[in-house]
Short mmCIF file of C-alpha atoms and ligand atoms in Angstrom, two decimals:
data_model
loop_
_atom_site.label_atom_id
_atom_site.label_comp_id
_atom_site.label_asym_id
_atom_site.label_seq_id
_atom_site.Cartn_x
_atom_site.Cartn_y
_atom_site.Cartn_z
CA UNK E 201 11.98 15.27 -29.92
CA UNK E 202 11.44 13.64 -26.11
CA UNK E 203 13.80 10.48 -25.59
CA UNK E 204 11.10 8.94 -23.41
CA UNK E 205 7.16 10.22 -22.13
CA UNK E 206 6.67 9.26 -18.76
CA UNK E 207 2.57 8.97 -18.01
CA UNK E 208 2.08 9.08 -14.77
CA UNK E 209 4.10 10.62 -11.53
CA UNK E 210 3.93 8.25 -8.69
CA UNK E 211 7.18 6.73 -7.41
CA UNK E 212 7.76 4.01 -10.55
CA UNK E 213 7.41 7.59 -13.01
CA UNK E 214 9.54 9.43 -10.60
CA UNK E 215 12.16 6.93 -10.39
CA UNK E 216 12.54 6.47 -14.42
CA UNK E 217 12.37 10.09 -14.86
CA UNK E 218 15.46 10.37 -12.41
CA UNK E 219 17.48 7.46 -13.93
CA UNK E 220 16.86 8.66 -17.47
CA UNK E 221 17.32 12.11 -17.10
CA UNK E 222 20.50 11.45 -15.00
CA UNK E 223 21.83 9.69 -17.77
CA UNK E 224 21.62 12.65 -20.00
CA UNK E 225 18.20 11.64 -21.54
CA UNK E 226 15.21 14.30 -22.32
CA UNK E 227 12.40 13.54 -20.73
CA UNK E 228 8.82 15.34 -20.07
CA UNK E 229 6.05 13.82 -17.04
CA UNK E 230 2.48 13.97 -17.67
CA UNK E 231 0.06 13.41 -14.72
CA UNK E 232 -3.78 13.41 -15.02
CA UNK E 233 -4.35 14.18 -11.29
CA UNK E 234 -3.46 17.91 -10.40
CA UNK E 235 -0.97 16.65 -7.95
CA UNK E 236 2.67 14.59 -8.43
CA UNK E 237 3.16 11.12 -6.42
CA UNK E 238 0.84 9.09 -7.20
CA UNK E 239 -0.96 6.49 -4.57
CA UNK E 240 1.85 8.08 -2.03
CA UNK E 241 0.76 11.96 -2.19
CA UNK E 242 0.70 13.59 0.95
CA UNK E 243 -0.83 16.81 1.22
CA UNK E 244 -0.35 18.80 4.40
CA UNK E 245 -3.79 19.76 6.74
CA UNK E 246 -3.12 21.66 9.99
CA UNK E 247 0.56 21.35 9.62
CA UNK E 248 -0.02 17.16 9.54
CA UNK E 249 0.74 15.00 6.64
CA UNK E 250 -2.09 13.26 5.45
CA UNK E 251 -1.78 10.28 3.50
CA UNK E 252 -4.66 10.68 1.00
CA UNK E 253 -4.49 7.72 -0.45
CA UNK E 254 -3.99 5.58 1.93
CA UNK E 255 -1.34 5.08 5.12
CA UNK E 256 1.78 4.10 3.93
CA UNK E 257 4.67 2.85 5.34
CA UNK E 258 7.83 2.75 4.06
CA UNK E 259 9.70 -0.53 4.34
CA UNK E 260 12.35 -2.97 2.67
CA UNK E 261 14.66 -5.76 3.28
CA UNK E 262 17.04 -4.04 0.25
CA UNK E 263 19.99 -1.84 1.52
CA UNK E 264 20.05 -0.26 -2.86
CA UNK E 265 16.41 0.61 -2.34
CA UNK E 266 16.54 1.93 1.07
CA UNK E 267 20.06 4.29 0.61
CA UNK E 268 18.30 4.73 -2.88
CA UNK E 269 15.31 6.50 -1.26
CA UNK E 270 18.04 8.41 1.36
CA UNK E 271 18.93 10.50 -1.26
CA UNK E 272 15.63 12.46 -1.63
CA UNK E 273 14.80 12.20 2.18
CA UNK E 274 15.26 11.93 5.59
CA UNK E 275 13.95 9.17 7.10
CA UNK E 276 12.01 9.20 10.11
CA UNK E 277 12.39 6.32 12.72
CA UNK E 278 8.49 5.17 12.82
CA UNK E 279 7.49 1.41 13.31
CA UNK E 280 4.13 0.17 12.87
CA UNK E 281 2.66 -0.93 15.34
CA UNK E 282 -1.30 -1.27 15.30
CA UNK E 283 -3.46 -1.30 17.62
CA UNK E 284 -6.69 -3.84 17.38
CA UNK E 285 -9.87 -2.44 19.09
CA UNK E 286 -12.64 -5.36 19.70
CA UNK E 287 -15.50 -4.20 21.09
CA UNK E 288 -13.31 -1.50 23.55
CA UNK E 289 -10.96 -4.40 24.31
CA UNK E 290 -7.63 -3.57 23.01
CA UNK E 291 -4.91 -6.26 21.92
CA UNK E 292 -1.24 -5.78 19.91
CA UNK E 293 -0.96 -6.62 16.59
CA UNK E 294 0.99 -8.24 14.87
CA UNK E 295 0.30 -11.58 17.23
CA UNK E 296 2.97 -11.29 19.68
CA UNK E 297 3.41 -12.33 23.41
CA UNK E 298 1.39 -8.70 24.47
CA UNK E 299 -1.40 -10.21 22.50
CA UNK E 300 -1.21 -13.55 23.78
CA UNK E 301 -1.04 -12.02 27.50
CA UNK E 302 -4.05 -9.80 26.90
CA UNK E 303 -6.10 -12.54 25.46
CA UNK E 304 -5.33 -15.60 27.64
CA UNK E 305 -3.25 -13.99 31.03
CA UNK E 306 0.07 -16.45 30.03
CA UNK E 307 3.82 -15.10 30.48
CA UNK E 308 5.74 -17.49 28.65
CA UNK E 309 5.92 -18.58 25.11
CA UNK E 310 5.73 -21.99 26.40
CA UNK E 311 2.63 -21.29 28.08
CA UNK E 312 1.13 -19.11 24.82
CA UNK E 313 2.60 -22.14 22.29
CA UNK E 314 0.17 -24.94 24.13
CA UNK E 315 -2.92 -22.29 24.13
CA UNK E 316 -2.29 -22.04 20.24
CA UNK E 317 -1.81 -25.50 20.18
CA UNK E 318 -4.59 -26.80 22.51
CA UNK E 319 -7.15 -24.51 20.67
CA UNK E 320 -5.78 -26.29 16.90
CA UNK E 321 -6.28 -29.93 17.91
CA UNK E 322 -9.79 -28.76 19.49
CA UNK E 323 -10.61 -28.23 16.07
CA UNK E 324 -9.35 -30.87 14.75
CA UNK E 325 -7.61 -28.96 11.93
CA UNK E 326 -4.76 -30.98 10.04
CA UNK E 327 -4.38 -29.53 6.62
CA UNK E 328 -5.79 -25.70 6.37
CA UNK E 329 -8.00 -25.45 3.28
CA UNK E 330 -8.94 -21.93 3.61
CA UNK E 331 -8.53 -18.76 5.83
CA UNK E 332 -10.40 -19.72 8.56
CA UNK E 333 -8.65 -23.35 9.32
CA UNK E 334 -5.12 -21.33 7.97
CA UNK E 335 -5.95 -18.20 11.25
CA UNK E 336 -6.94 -20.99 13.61
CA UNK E 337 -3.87 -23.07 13.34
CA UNK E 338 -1.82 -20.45 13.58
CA UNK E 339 -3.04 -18.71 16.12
CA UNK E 340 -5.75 -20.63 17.90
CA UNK E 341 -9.64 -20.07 18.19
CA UNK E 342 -10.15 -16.81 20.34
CA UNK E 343 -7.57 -14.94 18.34
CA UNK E 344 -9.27 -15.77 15.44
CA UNK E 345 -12.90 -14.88 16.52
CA UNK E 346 -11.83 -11.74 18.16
CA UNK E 347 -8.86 -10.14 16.07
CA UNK E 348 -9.25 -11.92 12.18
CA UNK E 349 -13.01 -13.14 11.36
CA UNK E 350 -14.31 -9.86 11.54
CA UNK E 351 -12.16 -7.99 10.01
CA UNK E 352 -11.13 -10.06 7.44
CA UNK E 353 -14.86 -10.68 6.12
CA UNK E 354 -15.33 -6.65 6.57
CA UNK E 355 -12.09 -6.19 4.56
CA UNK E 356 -12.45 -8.99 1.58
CA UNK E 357 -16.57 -9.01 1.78
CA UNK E 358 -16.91 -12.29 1.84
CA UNK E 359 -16.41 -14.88 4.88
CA UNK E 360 -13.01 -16.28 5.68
CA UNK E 361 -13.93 -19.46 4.78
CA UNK E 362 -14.10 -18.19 0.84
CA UNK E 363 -10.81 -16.96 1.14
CA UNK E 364 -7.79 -18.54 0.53
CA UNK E 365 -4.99 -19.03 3.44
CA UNK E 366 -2.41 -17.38 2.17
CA UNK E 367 -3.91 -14.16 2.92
CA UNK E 368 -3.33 -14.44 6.76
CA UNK E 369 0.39 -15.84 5.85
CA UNK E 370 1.63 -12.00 5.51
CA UNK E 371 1.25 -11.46 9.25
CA UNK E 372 4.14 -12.62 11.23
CA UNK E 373 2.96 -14.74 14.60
CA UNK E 374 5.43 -13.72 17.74
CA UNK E 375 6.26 -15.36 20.45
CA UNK E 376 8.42 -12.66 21.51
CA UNK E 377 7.00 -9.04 22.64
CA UNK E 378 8.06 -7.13 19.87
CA UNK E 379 4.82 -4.99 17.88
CA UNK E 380 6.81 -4.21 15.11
CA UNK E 381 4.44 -5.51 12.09
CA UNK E 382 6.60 -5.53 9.89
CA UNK E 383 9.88 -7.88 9.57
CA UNK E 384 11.82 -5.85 7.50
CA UNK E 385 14.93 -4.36 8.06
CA UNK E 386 14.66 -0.98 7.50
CA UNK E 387 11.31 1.15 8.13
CA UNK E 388 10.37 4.82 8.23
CA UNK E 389 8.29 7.45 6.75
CA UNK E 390 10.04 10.26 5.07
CA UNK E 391 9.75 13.86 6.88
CA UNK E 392 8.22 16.38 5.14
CA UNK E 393 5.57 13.49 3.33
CA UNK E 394 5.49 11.52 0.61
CA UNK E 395 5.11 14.39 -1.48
CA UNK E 396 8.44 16.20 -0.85
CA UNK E 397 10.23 13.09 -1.36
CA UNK E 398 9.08 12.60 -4.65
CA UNK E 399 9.05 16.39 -5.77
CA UNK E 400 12.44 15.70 -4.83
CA UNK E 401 12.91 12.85 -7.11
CA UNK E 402 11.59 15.42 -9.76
CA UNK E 403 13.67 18.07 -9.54
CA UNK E 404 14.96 19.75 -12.66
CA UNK E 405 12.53 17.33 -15.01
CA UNK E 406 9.41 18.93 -16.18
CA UNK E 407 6.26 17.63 -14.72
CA UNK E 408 2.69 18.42 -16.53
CA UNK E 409 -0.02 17.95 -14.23
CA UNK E 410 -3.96 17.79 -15.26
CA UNK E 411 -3.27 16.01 -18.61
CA UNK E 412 -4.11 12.58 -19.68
CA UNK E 413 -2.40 11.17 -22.31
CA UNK E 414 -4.68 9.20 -23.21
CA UNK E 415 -6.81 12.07 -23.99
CA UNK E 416 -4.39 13.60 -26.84
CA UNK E 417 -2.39 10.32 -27.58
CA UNK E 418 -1.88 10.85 -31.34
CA UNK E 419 -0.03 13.90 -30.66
CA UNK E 420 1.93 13.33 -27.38
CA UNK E 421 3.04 10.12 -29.42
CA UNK E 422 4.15 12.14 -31.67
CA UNK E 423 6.95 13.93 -29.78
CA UNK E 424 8.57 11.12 -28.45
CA UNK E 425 10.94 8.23 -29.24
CA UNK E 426 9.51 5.61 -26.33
CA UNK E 427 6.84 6.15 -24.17
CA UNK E 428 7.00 4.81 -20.06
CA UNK E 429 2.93 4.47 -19.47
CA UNK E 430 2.09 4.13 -15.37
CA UNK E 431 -1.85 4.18 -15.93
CA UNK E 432 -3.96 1.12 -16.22
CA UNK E 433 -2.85 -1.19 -19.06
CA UNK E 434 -6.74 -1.66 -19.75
CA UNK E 435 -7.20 1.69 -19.86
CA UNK E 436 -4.31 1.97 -22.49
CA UNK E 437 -6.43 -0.46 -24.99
CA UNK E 438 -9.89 1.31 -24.46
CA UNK E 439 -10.50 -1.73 -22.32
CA UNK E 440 -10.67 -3.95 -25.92
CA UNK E 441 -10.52 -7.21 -23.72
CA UNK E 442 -12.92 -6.07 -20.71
CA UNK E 443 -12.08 -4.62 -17.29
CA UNK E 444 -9.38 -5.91 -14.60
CA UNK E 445 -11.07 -5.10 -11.09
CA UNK E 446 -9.77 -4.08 -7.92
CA UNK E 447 -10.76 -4.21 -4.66
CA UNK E 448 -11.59 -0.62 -3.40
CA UNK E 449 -10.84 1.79 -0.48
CA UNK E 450 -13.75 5.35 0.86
CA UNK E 451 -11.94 6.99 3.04
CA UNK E 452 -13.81 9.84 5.63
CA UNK E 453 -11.12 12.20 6.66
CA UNK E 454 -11.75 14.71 9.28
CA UNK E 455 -10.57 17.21 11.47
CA UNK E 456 -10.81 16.95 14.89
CA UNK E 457 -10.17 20.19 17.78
CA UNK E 458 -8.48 17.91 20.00
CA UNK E 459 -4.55 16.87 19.76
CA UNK E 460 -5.33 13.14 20.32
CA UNK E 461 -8.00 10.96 19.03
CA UNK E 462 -6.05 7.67 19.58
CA UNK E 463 -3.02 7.62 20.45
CA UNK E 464 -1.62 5.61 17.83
CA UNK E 465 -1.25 5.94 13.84
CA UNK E 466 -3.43 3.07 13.50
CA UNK E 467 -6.63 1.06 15.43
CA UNK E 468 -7.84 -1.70 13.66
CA UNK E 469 -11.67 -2.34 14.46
CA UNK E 470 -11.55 -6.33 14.22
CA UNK E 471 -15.33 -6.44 15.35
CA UNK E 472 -17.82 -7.37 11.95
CA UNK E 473 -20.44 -4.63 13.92
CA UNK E 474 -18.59 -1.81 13.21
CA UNK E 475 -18.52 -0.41 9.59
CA UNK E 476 -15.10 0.96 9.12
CA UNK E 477 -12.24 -1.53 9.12
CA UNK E 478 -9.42 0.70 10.32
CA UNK E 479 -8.80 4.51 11.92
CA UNK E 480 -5.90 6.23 10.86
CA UNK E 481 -4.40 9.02 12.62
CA UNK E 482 -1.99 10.61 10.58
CA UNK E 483 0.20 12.86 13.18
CA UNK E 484 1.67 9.77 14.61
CA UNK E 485 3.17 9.02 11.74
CA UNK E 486 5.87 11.76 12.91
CA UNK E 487 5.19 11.58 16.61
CA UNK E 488 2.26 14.77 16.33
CA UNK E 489 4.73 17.12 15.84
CA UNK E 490 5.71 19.50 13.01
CA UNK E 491 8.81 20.21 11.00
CA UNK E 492 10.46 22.25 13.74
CA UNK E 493 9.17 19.67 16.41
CA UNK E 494 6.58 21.53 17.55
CA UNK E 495 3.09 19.87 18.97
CA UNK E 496 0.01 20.33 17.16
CA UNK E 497 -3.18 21.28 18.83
CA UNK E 498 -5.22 19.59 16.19
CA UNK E 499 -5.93 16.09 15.07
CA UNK E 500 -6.94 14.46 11.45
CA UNK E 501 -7.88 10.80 11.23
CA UNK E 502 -9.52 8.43 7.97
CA UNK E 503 -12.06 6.15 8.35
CA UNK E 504 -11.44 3.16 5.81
CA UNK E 505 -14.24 1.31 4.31
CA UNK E 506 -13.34 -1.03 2.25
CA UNK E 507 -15.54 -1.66 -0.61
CA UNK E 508 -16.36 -3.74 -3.73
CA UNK E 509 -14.30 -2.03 -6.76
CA UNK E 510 -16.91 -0.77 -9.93
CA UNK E 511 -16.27 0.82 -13.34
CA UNK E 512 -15.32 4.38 -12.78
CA UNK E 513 -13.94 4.13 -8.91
CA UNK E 514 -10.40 4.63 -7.92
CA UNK E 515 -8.14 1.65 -8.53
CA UNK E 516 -6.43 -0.04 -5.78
CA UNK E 517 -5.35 -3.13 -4.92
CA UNK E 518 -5.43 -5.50 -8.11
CA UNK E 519 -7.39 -8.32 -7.85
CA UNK E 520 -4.93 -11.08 -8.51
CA UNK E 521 -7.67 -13.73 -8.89
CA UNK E 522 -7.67 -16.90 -11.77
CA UNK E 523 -9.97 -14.30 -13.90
CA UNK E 524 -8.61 -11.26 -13.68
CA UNK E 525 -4.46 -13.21 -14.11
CA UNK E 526 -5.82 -14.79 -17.24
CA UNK E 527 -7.19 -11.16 -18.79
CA UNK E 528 -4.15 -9.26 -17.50
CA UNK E 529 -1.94 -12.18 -19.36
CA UNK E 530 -3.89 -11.64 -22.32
CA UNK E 531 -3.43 -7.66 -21.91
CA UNK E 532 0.51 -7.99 -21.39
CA UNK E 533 0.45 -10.13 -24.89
CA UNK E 534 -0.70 -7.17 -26.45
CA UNK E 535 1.44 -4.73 -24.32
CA UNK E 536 4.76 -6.92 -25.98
CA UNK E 537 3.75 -6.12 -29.17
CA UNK E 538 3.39 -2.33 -28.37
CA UNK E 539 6.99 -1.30 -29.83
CA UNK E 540 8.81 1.81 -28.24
CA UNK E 541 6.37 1.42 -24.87
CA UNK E 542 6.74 0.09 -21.10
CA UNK E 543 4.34 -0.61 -19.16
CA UNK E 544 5.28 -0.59 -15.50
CA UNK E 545 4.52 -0.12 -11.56
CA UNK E 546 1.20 -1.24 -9.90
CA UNK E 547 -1.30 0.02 -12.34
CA UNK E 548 0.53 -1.28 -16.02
CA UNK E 549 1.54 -4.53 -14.44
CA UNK E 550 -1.22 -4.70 -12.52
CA UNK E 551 0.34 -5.78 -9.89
CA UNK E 552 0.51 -5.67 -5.94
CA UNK E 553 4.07 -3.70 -5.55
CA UNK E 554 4.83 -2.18 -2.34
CA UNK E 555 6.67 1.11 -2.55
CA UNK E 556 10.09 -0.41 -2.59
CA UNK E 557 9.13 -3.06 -4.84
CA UNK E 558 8.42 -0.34 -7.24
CA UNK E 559 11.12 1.13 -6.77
CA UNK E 560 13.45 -1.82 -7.33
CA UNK E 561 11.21 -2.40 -10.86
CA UNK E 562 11.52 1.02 -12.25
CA UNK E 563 15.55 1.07 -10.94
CA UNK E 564 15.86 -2.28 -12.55
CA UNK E 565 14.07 -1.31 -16.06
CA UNK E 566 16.06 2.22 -16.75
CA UNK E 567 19.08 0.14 -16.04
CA UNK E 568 18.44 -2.44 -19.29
CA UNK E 569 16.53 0.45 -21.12
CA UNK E 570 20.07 2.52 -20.26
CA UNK E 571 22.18 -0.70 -21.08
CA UNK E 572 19.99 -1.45 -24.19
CA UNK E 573 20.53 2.22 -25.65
CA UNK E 574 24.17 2.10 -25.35
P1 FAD I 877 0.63 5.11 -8.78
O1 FAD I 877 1.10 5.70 -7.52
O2 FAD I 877 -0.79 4.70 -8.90
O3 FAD I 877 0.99 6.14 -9.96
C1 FAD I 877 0.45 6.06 -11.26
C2 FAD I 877 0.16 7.49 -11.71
O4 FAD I 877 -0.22 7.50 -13.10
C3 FAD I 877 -1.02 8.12 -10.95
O5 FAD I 877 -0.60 9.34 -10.37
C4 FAD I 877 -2.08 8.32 -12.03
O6 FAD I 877 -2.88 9.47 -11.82
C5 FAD I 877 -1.24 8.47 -13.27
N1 FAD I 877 -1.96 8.16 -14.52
C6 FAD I 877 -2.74 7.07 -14.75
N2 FAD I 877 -3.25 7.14 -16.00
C7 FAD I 877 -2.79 8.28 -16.56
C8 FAD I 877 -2.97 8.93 -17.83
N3 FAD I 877 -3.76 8.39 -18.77
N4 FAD I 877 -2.35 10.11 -18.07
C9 FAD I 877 -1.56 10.68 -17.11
N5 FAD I 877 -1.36 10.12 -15.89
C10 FAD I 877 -1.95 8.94 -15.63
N6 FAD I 877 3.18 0.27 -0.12
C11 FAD I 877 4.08 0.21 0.89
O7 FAD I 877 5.27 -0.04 0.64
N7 FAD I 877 3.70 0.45 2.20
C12 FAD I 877 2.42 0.74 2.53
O8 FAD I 877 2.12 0.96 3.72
C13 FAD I 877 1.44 0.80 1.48
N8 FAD I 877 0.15 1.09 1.76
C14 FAD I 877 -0.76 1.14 0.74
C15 FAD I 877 -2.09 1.42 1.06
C16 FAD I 877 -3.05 1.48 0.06
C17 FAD I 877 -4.50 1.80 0.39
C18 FAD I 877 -2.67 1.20 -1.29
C19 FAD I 877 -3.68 1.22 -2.40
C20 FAD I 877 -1.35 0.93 -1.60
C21 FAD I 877 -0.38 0.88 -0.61
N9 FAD I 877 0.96 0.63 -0.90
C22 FAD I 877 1.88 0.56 0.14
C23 FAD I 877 1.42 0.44 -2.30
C24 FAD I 877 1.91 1.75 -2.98
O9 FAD I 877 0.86 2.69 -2.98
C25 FAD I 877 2.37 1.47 -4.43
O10 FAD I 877 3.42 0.53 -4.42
C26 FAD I 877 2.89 2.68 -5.22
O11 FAD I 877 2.17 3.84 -4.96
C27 FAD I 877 2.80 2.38 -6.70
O12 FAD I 877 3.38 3.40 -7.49
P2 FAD I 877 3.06 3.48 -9.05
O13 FAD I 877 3.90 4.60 -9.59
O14 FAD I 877 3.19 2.17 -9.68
O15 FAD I 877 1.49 3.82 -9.16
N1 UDP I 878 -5.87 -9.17 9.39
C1 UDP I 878 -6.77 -9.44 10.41
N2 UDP I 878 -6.87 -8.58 11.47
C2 UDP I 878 -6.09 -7.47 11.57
C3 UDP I 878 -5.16 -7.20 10.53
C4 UDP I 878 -5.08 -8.07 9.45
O1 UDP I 878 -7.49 -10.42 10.33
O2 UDP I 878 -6.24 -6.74 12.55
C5 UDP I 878 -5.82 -10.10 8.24
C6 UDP I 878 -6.73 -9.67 7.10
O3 UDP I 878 -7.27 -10.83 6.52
C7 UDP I 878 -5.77 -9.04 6.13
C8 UDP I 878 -4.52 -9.89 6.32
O4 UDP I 878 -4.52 -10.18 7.72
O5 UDP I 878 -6.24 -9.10 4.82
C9 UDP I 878 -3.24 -9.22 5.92
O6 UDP I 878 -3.11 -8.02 6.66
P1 UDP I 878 -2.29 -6.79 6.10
O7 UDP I 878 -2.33 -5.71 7.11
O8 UDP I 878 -0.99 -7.29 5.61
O9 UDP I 878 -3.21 -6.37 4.87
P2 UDP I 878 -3.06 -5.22 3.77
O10 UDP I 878 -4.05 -4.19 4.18
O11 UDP I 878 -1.64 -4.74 3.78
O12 UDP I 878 -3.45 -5.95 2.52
#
């Protein structure tokens, strides 16, 4: 008999699976894909990591987290920095002084503060009511037509006066020259991928990959005292209440003969003309060289389209509308009344967690489940 089934082995699996096991519990991992990791997998092309799922970045404002994650990896010193490509002109991102240069020729933040503020009162916008009014008061007019309208509507699919404000509110605004986009404190991507770090994470705890649980649930049940589910809590009640949606990601990945597409790990296409909304280059996640710091001759990059989520598609990003919060509320009622299961990380809270945020969650749950079982 199993102390605890884990379903699923991306990073909040990994982590429990660690905790548990380290605290003298049996454990066993079953993962439908044919691969550990999750959304994070990294799977290595022409001696390049490629993040299949998606760039990621690691980064967090928690010192347990980030010595947490040292454990199973060193951390490189990357900082994102995008790059946003409008019609061949190129600007900084986040919106920094470089931008504000670029865009209008000023040198001081004095000087870039009364554009921003000049273009606001032109449009005479007091209390932003959606995106749109929210980008231009920030940031003024140009920056908004050039760098956010397109790619915003490209990225949501609808127009940016549909959206709500607080979408723009997770990109910091500069007026310093820094391009870091991120203001956390610690940042990095682990060498040797995603994958190794979490492999890592598994080590000594048995993994089975290519089974669903959900498939054989009587019987997997059946050998365990408490069951950690990962998957899609809709998915774990045959979707009895309907489906939550997503918003969803195509990615095109090729391989190019060249050792530099772009120059950078990422080139936003803010234009609405162009289809894609972003180009990835994965090599610059670890400055296009190899384990032993070698350069590599070849290149591969993702195209990401962003698209509408339907029935059957890869999950995402949760849609954390009024209609889908009110179904996933209903859904947790029934997941409290599930005894000896947790539901956790993006997929069974349906939630938007960034890698450290799961990891805090799953660190956070084996602690009680570890306190509760003493
Ligand atoms: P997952 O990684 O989805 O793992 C769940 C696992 O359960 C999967 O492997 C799945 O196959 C398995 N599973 C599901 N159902 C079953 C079943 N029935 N039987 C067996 N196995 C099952 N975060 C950052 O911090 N920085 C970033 O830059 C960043 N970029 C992102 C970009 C994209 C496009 C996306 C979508 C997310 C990004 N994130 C980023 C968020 C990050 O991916 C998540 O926080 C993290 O991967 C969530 O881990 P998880 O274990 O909860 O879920
Ligand atoms: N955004 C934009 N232009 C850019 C990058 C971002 O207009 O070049 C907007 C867009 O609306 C996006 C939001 O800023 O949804 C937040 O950006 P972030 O990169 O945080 O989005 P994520 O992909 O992480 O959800």
């Amino acid at each position: 008999m199993l102390d605890y089934l884990i379903v699923g082995a991306g990073l909040y699996g990994a982590v429990m699976a660690r905790e548990l096991m380290d605290a003298g519990k049996r454990v066993l991992v079953l993962e439908k894909r044919d691969h550990i990791a999750g959304n994070v997998y990294t799977k290595k092309t022409e001696g390049i990591h490629v993040h299949v799922y998606g760039a990621h970045i690691f980064h967090t404002n928690s010192k347990e987290v980030w010595d947490y994650v040292q454990r199973f990896a060193v951390f490189n010193r990357f900082t994102n920095s995008p790059v946003a490509n409008w019609k061949g002109e190129l600007y900084s991102l986040p919106f920094n002084m470089y931008t504000f240069n670029k865009m209008w020729g000023v040198v001081t933040p004095a000087e870039a503060a009364a554009r921003i503020e000049q273009q606001r009162r032109a449009a005479g916008i007091t209390e932003p009511k959606n995106l749109e009014e929210q980008a231009i008061s920030l940031v003024g007019t140009d920056i908004y037509e050039k760098l956010i309208k397109g790619y915003t509507q490209k990225q949501w699919g609808r127009p940016c006066t549909e959206l709500p404000a607080f979408i723009i509110k997770r990109l910091p605004v500069r007026l310093t020259f820094d391009n870091n986009y991120f203001n956390a404190l610690y940042q990095g991507i682990p060498v040797g991928g995603y994958t190794k770090l979490v492999e890592n994470m598994l080590e000594g705890i048995e993994v089975r990959t290519c089974t669903d649980y959900l498939a054989e649930r009587e019987r997997w049940n059946g050998i365990a005292k408490k069951i950690i589910y990962t998957g899609p809590i809709d998915a774990y009640f045959g979707f009895s209440l309907g489906n939550l949606e997503y918003r969803s990601v195509r990615f095109e990945t090729e391989v190019l003969d060249m050792p530099n597409f772009q120059g950078n790990a990422a080139v936003n296409y803010t234009d609405a003309e162009t289809p894609w909304t972003r180009i990835i280059e994965h090599k610059w996640f670890e400055f296009g060289k190899d384990e032993e710091g070698r350069e590599l001759p070849k290149t591969v990059i993702s195209r990401e389209y962003s698209s509408e989520w339907r029935p059957g598609d890869e999950p995402y990003y949760p849609v954390n509308d009024e209609k889908n919060t009110a179904l996933y509320a209903r859904y947790r009622v029934l997941g409290e009344a599930e005894e000896n299961v947790i539901f956790g990380g993006r997929l069974g809270e349906y939630r938007y967690y960034d890698m450290d945020q799961v990891i805090a969650s799953a660190l956070e749950r084996a602690k009680a489940e570890l306190a509760e079982g003493a």
